[in-house]
mmCIF file of C-alpha atoms and ligand atoms in Angstrom:
data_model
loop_
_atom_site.group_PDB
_atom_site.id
_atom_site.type_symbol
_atom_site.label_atom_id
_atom_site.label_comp_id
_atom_site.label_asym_id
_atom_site.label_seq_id
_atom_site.Cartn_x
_atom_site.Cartn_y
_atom_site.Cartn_z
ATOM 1 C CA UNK A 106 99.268 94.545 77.286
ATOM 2 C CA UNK A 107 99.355 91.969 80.039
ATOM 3 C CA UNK A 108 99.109 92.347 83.325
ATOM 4 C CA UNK A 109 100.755 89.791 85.453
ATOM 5 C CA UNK A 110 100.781 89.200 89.071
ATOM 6 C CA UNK A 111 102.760 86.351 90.117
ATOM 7 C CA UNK A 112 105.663 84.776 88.676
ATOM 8 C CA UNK A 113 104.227 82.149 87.272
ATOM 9 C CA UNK A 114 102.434 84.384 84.986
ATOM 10 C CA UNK A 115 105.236 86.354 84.501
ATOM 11 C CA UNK A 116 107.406 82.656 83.757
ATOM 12 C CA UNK A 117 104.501 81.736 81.224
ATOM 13 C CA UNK A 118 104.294 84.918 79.454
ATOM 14 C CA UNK A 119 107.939 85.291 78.753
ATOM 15 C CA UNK A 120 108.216 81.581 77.670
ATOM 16 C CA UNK A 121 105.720 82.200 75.057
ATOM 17 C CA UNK A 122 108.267 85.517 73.873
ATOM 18 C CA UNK A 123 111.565 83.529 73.190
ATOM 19 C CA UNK A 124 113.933 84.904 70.905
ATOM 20 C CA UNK A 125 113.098 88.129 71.029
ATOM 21 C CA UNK A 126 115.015 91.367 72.987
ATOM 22 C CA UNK A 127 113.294 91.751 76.016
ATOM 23 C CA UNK A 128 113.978 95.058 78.014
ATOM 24 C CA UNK A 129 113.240 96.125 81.636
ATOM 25 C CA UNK A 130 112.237 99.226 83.136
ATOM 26 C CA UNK A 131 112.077 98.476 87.063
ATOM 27 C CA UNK A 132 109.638 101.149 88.765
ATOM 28 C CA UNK A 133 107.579 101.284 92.216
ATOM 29 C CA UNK A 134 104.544 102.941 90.277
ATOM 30 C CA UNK A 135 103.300 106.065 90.777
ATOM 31 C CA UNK A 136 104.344 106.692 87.001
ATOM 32 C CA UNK A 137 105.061 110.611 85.447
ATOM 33 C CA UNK A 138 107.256 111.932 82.534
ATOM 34 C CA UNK A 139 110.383 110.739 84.106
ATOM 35 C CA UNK A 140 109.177 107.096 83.842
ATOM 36 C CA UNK A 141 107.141 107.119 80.636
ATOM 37 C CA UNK A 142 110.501 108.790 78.826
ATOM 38 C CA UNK A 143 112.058 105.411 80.302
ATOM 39 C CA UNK A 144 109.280 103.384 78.596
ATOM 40 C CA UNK A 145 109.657 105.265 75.167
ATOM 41 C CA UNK A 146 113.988 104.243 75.621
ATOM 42 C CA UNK A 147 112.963 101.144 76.237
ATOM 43 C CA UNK A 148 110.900 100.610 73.062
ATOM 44 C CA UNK A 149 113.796 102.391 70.914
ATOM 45 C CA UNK A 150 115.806 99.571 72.310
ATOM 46 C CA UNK A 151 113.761 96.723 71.918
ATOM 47 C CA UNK A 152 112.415 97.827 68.612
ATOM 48 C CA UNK A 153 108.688 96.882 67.666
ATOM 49 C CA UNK A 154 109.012 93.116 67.791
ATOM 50 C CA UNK A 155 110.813 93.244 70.755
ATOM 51 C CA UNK A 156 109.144 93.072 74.328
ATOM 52 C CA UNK A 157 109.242 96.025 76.735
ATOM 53 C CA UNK A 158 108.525 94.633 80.498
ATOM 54 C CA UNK A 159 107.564 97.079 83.234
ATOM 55 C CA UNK A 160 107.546 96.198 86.779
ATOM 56 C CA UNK A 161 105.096 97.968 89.238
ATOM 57 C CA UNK A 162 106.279 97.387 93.015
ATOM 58 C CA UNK A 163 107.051 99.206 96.240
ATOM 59 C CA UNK A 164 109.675 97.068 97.324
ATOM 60 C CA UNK A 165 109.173 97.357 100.712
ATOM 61 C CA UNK A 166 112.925 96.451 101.562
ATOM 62 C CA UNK A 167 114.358 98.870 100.340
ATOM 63 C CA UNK A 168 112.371 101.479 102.679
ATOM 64 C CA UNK A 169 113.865 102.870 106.315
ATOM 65 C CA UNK A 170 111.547 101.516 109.475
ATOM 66 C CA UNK A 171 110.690 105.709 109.528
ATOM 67 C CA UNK A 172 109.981 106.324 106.018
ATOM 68 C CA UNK A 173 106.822 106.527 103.673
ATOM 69 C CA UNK A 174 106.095 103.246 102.535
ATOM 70 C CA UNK A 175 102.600 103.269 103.501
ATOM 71 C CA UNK A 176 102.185 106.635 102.162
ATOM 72 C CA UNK A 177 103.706 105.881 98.681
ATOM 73 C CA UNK A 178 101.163 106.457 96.043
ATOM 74 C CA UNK A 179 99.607 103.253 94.116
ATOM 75 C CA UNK A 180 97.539 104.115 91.361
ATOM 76 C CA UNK A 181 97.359 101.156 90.219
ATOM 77 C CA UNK A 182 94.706 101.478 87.236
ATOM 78 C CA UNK A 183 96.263 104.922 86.255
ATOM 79 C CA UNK A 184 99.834 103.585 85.695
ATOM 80 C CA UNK A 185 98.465 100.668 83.870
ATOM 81 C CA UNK A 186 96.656 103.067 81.500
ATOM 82 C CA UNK A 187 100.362 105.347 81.156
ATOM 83 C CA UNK A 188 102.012 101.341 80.242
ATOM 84 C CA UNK A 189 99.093 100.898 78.138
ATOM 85 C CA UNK A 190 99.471 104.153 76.257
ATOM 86 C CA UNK A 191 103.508 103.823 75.877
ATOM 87 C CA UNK A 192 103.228 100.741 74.625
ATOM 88 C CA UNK A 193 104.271 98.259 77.452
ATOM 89 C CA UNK A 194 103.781 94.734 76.670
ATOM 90 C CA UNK A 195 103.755 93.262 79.760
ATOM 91 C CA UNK A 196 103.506 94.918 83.749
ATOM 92 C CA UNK A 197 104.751 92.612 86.361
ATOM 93 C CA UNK A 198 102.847 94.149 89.684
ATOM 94 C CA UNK A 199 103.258 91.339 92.433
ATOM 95 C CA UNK A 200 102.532 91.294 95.867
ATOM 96 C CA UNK A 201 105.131 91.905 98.377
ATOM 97 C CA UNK A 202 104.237 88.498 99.813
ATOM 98 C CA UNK A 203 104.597 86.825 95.919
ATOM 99 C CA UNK A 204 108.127 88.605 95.998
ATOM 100 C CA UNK A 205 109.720 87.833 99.116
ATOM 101 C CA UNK A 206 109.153 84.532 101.194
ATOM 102 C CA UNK A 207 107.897 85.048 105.031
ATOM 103 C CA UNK A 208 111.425 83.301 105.802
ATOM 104 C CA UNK A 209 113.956 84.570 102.973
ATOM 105 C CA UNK A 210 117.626 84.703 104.285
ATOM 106 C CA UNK A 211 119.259 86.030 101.386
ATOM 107 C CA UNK A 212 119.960 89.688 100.122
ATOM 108 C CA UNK A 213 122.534 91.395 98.000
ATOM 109 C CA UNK A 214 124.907 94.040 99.215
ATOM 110 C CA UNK A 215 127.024 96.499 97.608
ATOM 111 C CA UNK A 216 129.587 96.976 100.132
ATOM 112 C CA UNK A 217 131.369 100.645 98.042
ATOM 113 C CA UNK A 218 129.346 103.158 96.282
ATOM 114 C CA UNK A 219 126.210 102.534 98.656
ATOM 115 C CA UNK A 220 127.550 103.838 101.504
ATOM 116 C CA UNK A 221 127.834 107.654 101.104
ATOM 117 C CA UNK A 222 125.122 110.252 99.837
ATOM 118 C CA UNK A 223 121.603 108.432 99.967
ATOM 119 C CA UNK A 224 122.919 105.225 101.417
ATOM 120 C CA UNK A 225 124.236 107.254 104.485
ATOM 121 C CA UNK A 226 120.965 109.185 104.487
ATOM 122 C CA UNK A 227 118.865 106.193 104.293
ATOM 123 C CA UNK A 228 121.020 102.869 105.783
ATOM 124 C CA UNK A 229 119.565 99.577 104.018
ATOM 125 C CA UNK A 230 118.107 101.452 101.213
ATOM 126 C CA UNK A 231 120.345 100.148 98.328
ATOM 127 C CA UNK A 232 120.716 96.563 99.950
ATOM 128 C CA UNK A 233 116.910 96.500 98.598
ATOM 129 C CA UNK A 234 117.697 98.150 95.819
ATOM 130 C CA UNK A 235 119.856 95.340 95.159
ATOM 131 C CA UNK A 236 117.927 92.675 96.562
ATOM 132 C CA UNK A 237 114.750 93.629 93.938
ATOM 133 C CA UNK A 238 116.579 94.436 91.257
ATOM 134 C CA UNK A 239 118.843 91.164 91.330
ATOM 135 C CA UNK A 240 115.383 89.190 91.657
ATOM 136 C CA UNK A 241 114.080 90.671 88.747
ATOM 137 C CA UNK A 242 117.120 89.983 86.749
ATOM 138 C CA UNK A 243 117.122 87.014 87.773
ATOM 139 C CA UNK A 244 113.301 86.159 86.970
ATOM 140 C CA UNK A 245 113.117 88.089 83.752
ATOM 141 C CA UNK A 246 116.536 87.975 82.279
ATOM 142 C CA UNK A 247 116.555 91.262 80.037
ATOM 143 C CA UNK A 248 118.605 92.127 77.659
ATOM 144 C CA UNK A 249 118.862 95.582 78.956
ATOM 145 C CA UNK A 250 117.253 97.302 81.363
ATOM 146 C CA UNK A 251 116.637 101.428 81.409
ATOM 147 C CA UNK A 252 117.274 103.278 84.756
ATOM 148 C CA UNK A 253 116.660 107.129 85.310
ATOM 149 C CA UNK A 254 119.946 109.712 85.401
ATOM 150 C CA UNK A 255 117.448 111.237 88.558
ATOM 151 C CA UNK A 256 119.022 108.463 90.873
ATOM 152 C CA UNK A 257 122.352 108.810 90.122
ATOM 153 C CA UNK A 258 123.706 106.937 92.977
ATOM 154 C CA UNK A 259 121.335 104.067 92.233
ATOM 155 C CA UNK A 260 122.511 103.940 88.879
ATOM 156 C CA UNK A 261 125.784 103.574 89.633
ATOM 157 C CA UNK A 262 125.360 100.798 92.382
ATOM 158 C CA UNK A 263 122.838 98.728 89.659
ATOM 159 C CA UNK A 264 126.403 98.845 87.408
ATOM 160 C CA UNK A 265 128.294 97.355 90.104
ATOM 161 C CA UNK A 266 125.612 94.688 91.234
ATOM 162 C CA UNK A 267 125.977 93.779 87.242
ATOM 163 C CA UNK A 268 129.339 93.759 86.802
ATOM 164 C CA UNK A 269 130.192 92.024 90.282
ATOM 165 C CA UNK A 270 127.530 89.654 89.830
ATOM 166 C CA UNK A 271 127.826 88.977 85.786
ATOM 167 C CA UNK A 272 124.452 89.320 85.283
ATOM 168 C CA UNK A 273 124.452 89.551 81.109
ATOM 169 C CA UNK A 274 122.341 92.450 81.119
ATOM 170 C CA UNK A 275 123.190 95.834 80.177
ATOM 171 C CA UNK A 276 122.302 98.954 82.079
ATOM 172 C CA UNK A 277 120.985 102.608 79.844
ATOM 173 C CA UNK A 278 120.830 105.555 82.006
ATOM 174 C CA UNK A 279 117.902 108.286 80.675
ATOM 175 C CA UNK A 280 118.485 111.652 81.487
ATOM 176 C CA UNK A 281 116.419 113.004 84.201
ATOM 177 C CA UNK A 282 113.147 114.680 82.727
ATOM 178 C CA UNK A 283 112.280 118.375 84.402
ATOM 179 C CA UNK A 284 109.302 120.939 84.734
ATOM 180 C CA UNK A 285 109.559 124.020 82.916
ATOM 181 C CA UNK A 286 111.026 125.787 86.330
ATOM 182 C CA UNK A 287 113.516 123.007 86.432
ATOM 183 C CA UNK A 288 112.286 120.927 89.206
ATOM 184 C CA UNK A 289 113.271 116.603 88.312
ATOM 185 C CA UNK A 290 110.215 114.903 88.050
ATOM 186 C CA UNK A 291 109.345 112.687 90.831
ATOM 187 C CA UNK A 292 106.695 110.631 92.555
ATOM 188 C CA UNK A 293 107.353 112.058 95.778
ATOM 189 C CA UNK A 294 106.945 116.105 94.188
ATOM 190 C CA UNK A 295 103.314 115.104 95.175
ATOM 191 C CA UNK A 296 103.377 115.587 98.642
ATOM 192 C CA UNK A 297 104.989 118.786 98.514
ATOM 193 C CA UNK A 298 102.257 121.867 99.610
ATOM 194 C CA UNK A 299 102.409 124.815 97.729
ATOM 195 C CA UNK A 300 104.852 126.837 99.274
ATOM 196 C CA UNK A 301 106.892 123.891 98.839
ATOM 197 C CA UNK A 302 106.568 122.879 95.689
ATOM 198 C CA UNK A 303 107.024 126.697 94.843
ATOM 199 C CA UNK A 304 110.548 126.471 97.132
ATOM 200 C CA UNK A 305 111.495 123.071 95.528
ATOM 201 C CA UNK A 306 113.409 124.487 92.183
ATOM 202 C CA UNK A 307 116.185 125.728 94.308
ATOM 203 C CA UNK A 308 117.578 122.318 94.221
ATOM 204 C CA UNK A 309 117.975 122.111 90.372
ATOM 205 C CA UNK A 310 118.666 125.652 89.897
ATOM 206 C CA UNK A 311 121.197 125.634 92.718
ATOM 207 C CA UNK A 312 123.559 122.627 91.313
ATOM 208 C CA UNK A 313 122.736 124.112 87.590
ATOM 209 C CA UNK A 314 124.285 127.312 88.927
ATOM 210 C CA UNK A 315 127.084 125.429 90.205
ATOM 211 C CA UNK A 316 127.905 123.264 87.498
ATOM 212 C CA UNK A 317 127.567 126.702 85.268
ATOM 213 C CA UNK A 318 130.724 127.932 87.466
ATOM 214 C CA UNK A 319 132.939 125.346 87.532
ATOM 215 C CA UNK A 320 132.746 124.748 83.863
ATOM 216 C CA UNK A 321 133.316 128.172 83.538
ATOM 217 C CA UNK A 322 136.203 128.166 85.960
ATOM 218 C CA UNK A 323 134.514 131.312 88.175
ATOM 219 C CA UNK A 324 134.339 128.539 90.837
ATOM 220 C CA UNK A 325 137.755 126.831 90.873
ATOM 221 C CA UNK A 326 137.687 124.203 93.624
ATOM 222 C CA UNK A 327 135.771 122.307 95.557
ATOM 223 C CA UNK A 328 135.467 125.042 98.655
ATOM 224 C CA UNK A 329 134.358 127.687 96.369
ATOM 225 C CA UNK A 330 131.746 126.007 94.874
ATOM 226 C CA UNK A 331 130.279 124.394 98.206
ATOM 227 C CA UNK A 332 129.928 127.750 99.114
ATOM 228 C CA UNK A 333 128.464 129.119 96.408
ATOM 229 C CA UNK A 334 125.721 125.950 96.474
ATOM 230 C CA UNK A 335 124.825 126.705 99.646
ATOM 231 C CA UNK A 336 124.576 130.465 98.846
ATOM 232 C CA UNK A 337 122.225 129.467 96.300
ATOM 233 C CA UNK A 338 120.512 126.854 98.101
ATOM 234 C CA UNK A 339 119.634 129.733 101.189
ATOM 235 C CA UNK A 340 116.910 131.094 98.825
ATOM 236 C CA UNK A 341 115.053 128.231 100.009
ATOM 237 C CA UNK A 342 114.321 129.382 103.008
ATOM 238 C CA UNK A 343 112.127 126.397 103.859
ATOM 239 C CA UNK A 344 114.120 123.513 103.195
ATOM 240 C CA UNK A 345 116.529 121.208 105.389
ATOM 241 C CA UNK A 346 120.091 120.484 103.055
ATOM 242 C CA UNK A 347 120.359 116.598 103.901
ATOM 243 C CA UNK A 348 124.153 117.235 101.376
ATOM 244 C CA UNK A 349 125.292 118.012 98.662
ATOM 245 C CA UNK A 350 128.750 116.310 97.116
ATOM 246 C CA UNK A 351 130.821 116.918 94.554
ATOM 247 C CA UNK A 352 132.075 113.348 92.880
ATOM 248 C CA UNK A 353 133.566 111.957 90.367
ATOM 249 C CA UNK A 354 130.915 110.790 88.150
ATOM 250 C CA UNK A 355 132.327 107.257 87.845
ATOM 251 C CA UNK A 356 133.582 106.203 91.343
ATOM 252 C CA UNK A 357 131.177 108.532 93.393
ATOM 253 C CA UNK A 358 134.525 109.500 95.148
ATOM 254 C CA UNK A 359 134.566 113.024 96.690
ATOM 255 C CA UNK A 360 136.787 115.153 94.215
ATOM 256 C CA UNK A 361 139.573 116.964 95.896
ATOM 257 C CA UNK A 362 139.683 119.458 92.610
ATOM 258 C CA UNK A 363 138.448 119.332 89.654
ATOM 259 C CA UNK A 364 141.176 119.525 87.064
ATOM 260 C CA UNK A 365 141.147 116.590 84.760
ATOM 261 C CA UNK A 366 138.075 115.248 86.738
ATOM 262 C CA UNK A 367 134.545 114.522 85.366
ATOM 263 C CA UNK A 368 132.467 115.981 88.579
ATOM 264 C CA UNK A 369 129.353 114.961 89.276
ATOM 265 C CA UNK A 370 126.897 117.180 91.690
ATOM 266 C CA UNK A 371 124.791 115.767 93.896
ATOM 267 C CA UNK A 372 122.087 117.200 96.293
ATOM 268 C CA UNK A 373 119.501 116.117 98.712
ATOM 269 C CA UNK A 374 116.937 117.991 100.751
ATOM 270 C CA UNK A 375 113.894 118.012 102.711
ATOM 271 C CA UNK A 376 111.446 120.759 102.118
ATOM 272 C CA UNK A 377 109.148 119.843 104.835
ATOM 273 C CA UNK A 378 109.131 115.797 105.494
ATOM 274 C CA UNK A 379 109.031 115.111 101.693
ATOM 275 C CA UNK A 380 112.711 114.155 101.110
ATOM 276 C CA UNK A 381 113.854 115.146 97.101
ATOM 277 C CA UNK A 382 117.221 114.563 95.553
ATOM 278 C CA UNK A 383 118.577 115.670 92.062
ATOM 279 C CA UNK A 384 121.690 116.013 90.150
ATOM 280 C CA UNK A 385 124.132 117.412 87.247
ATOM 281 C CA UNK A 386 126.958 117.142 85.168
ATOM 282 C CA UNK A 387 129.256 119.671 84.404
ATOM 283 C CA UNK A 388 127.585 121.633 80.904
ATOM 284 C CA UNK A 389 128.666 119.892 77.551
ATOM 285 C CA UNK A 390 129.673 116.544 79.615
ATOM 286 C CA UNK A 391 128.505 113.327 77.902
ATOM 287 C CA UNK A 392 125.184 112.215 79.742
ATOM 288 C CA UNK A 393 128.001 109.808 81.554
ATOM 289 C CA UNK A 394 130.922 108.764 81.556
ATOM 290 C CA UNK A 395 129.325 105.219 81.143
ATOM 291 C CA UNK A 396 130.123 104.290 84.927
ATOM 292 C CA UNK A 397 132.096 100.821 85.526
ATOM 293 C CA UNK A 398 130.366 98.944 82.868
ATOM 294 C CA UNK A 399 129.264 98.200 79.461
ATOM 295 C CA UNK A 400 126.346 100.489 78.385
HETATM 296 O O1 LIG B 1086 113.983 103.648 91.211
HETATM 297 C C1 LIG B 1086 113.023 102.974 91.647
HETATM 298 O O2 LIG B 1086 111.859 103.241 91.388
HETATM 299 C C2 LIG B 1086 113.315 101.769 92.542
HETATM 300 O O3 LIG B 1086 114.402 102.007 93.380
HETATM 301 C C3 LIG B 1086 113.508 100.468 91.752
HETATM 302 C C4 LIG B 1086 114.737 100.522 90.864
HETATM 303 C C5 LIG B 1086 112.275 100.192 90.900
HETATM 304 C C6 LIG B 1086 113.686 99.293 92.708
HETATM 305 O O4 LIG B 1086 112.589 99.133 93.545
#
């Protein structure tokens, strides 16, 4: 496995790889399950002469003035040892000064599905999504690149940045990977203390219970099952609801009812500062409905 820093490295390395699929899983480190399941996609896709390219940055745009960028965990030699063991050929982990120049001018913008849920939570947040994601496109030119069901919302505005932008690269969603009491796997679960941690199921178990009643038509419409969520979700006594939205899983547009309609549930909440989000299909959906682009 190499480890590259700059992108000149990165420019050499892949030069040296021609003709071969390359695939991309974008991360910001900090690597669990959720991420090494994304690794293992990424090698089914690629196949064994095919490269698998990690990336290992906290994009630093795409965090609020207020927000834990400092704090974000960077164990640097223990995620190289997870790439190592999944068989990662090469990590890209830059600098933030080697990605962005002291004077850049330029970002993308998704003007649509950014703008509700997380984006409305966290303004700027997907415009660096964007931003990094588009640079690494750009830099490493994938054939496909693997992004986690766990950010829905993300993966839905990476679809649209591809599509509006014709980057020739096509996006795989993995489904999110759990712990046994349900909770998504995330780099931020380790902040939570223990009564936290202990509260944080609620989330999962409160949209599963959700999703459980609509496909089962005991929760007919939209009001019904917001109230029932929130029911569910007052276990926790705890946590702070940031929202939770009931969309259609390809536009991310609120759903008025569901007949016909392929909802998607979303949820976010604090339990104490730590800020987790999570989400579900309806039981017996497809994974997706492929959203707004080739899979
Ligand atoms: O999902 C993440 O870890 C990040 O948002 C991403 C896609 C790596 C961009 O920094």
């Amino acid at each position: 496995m190499e480890v590259l820093p700059t992108k000149a490295d990165l420019l050499a390395s892949l030069a040296d790889r021609k003709g071969v699929p390359r695939v991309l899983v974008p991360t910001m480190g900090a690597l669990h399950r959720g991420h090494t399941s994304l690794f293992d996609r990424a090698r089914e896709v690629a196949g064994k002469d095919g490269v698998v390219i990690a990336t290992l940055f906290v994009n630093p745009v795409q965090f609020g003035p207020h927000e834990d960028f400092d704090a974000y965990p960077r164990p640097l030699e223990a995620d190289l040892e997870k790439c190592r063991a999944r068989g990662v050929d090469l990590v890209f982990a830059p600098s933030a000064d080697e990605v962005y120049a002291a004077d850049r001018s330029v970002a993308v913008t998704e003007n649509r599905l950014s703008t509700t849920l997380c984006g409305a939570s966290r303004p700027g947040h997907f415009d660096g999504v964007c931003t990094v994601v588009a640079k690494f496109f750009a830099l490493i030119r994938p054939d496909a690149a693997i992004f986690g069901e766990k950010d829905y919302q993300q993966l839905a505005v990476i679809r649209r940045l591809v599509r509006d932008l014709d980057f020739p690269v096509r996006i795989l969603a993995a489904p999110t990977v759990r712990e046994d009491d349900g909770l998504a796997l995330s780099s931020r679960n380790r902040y939570l203390d223990s009564a936290q941690r202990a509260a944080a199921p609620v989330l999962a178990r409160s949209l599963h219970e959700v999703a459980a009643g609509i496909a089962s038509g005991t929760l007919p419409g939209p009001t019904e099952a917001r109230q029932a969520f929130l029911d569910h979700f007052a276990a926790a006594a705890p946590a702070r609801l940031d929202y939770f939205a009931m969309v259609d899983a390809a536009t991310l547009e609120p759903l008025v009812d569901f007949a016909g309609q392929t909802p998607r549930l979303l949820a976010a909440a604090f339990f104490g500062q730590t800020r987790l989000i999570d989400n579900v299909g309806l039981p017996g959906d497809k994974a997706l409905p492929l959203l707004l682009g080739p899979s």
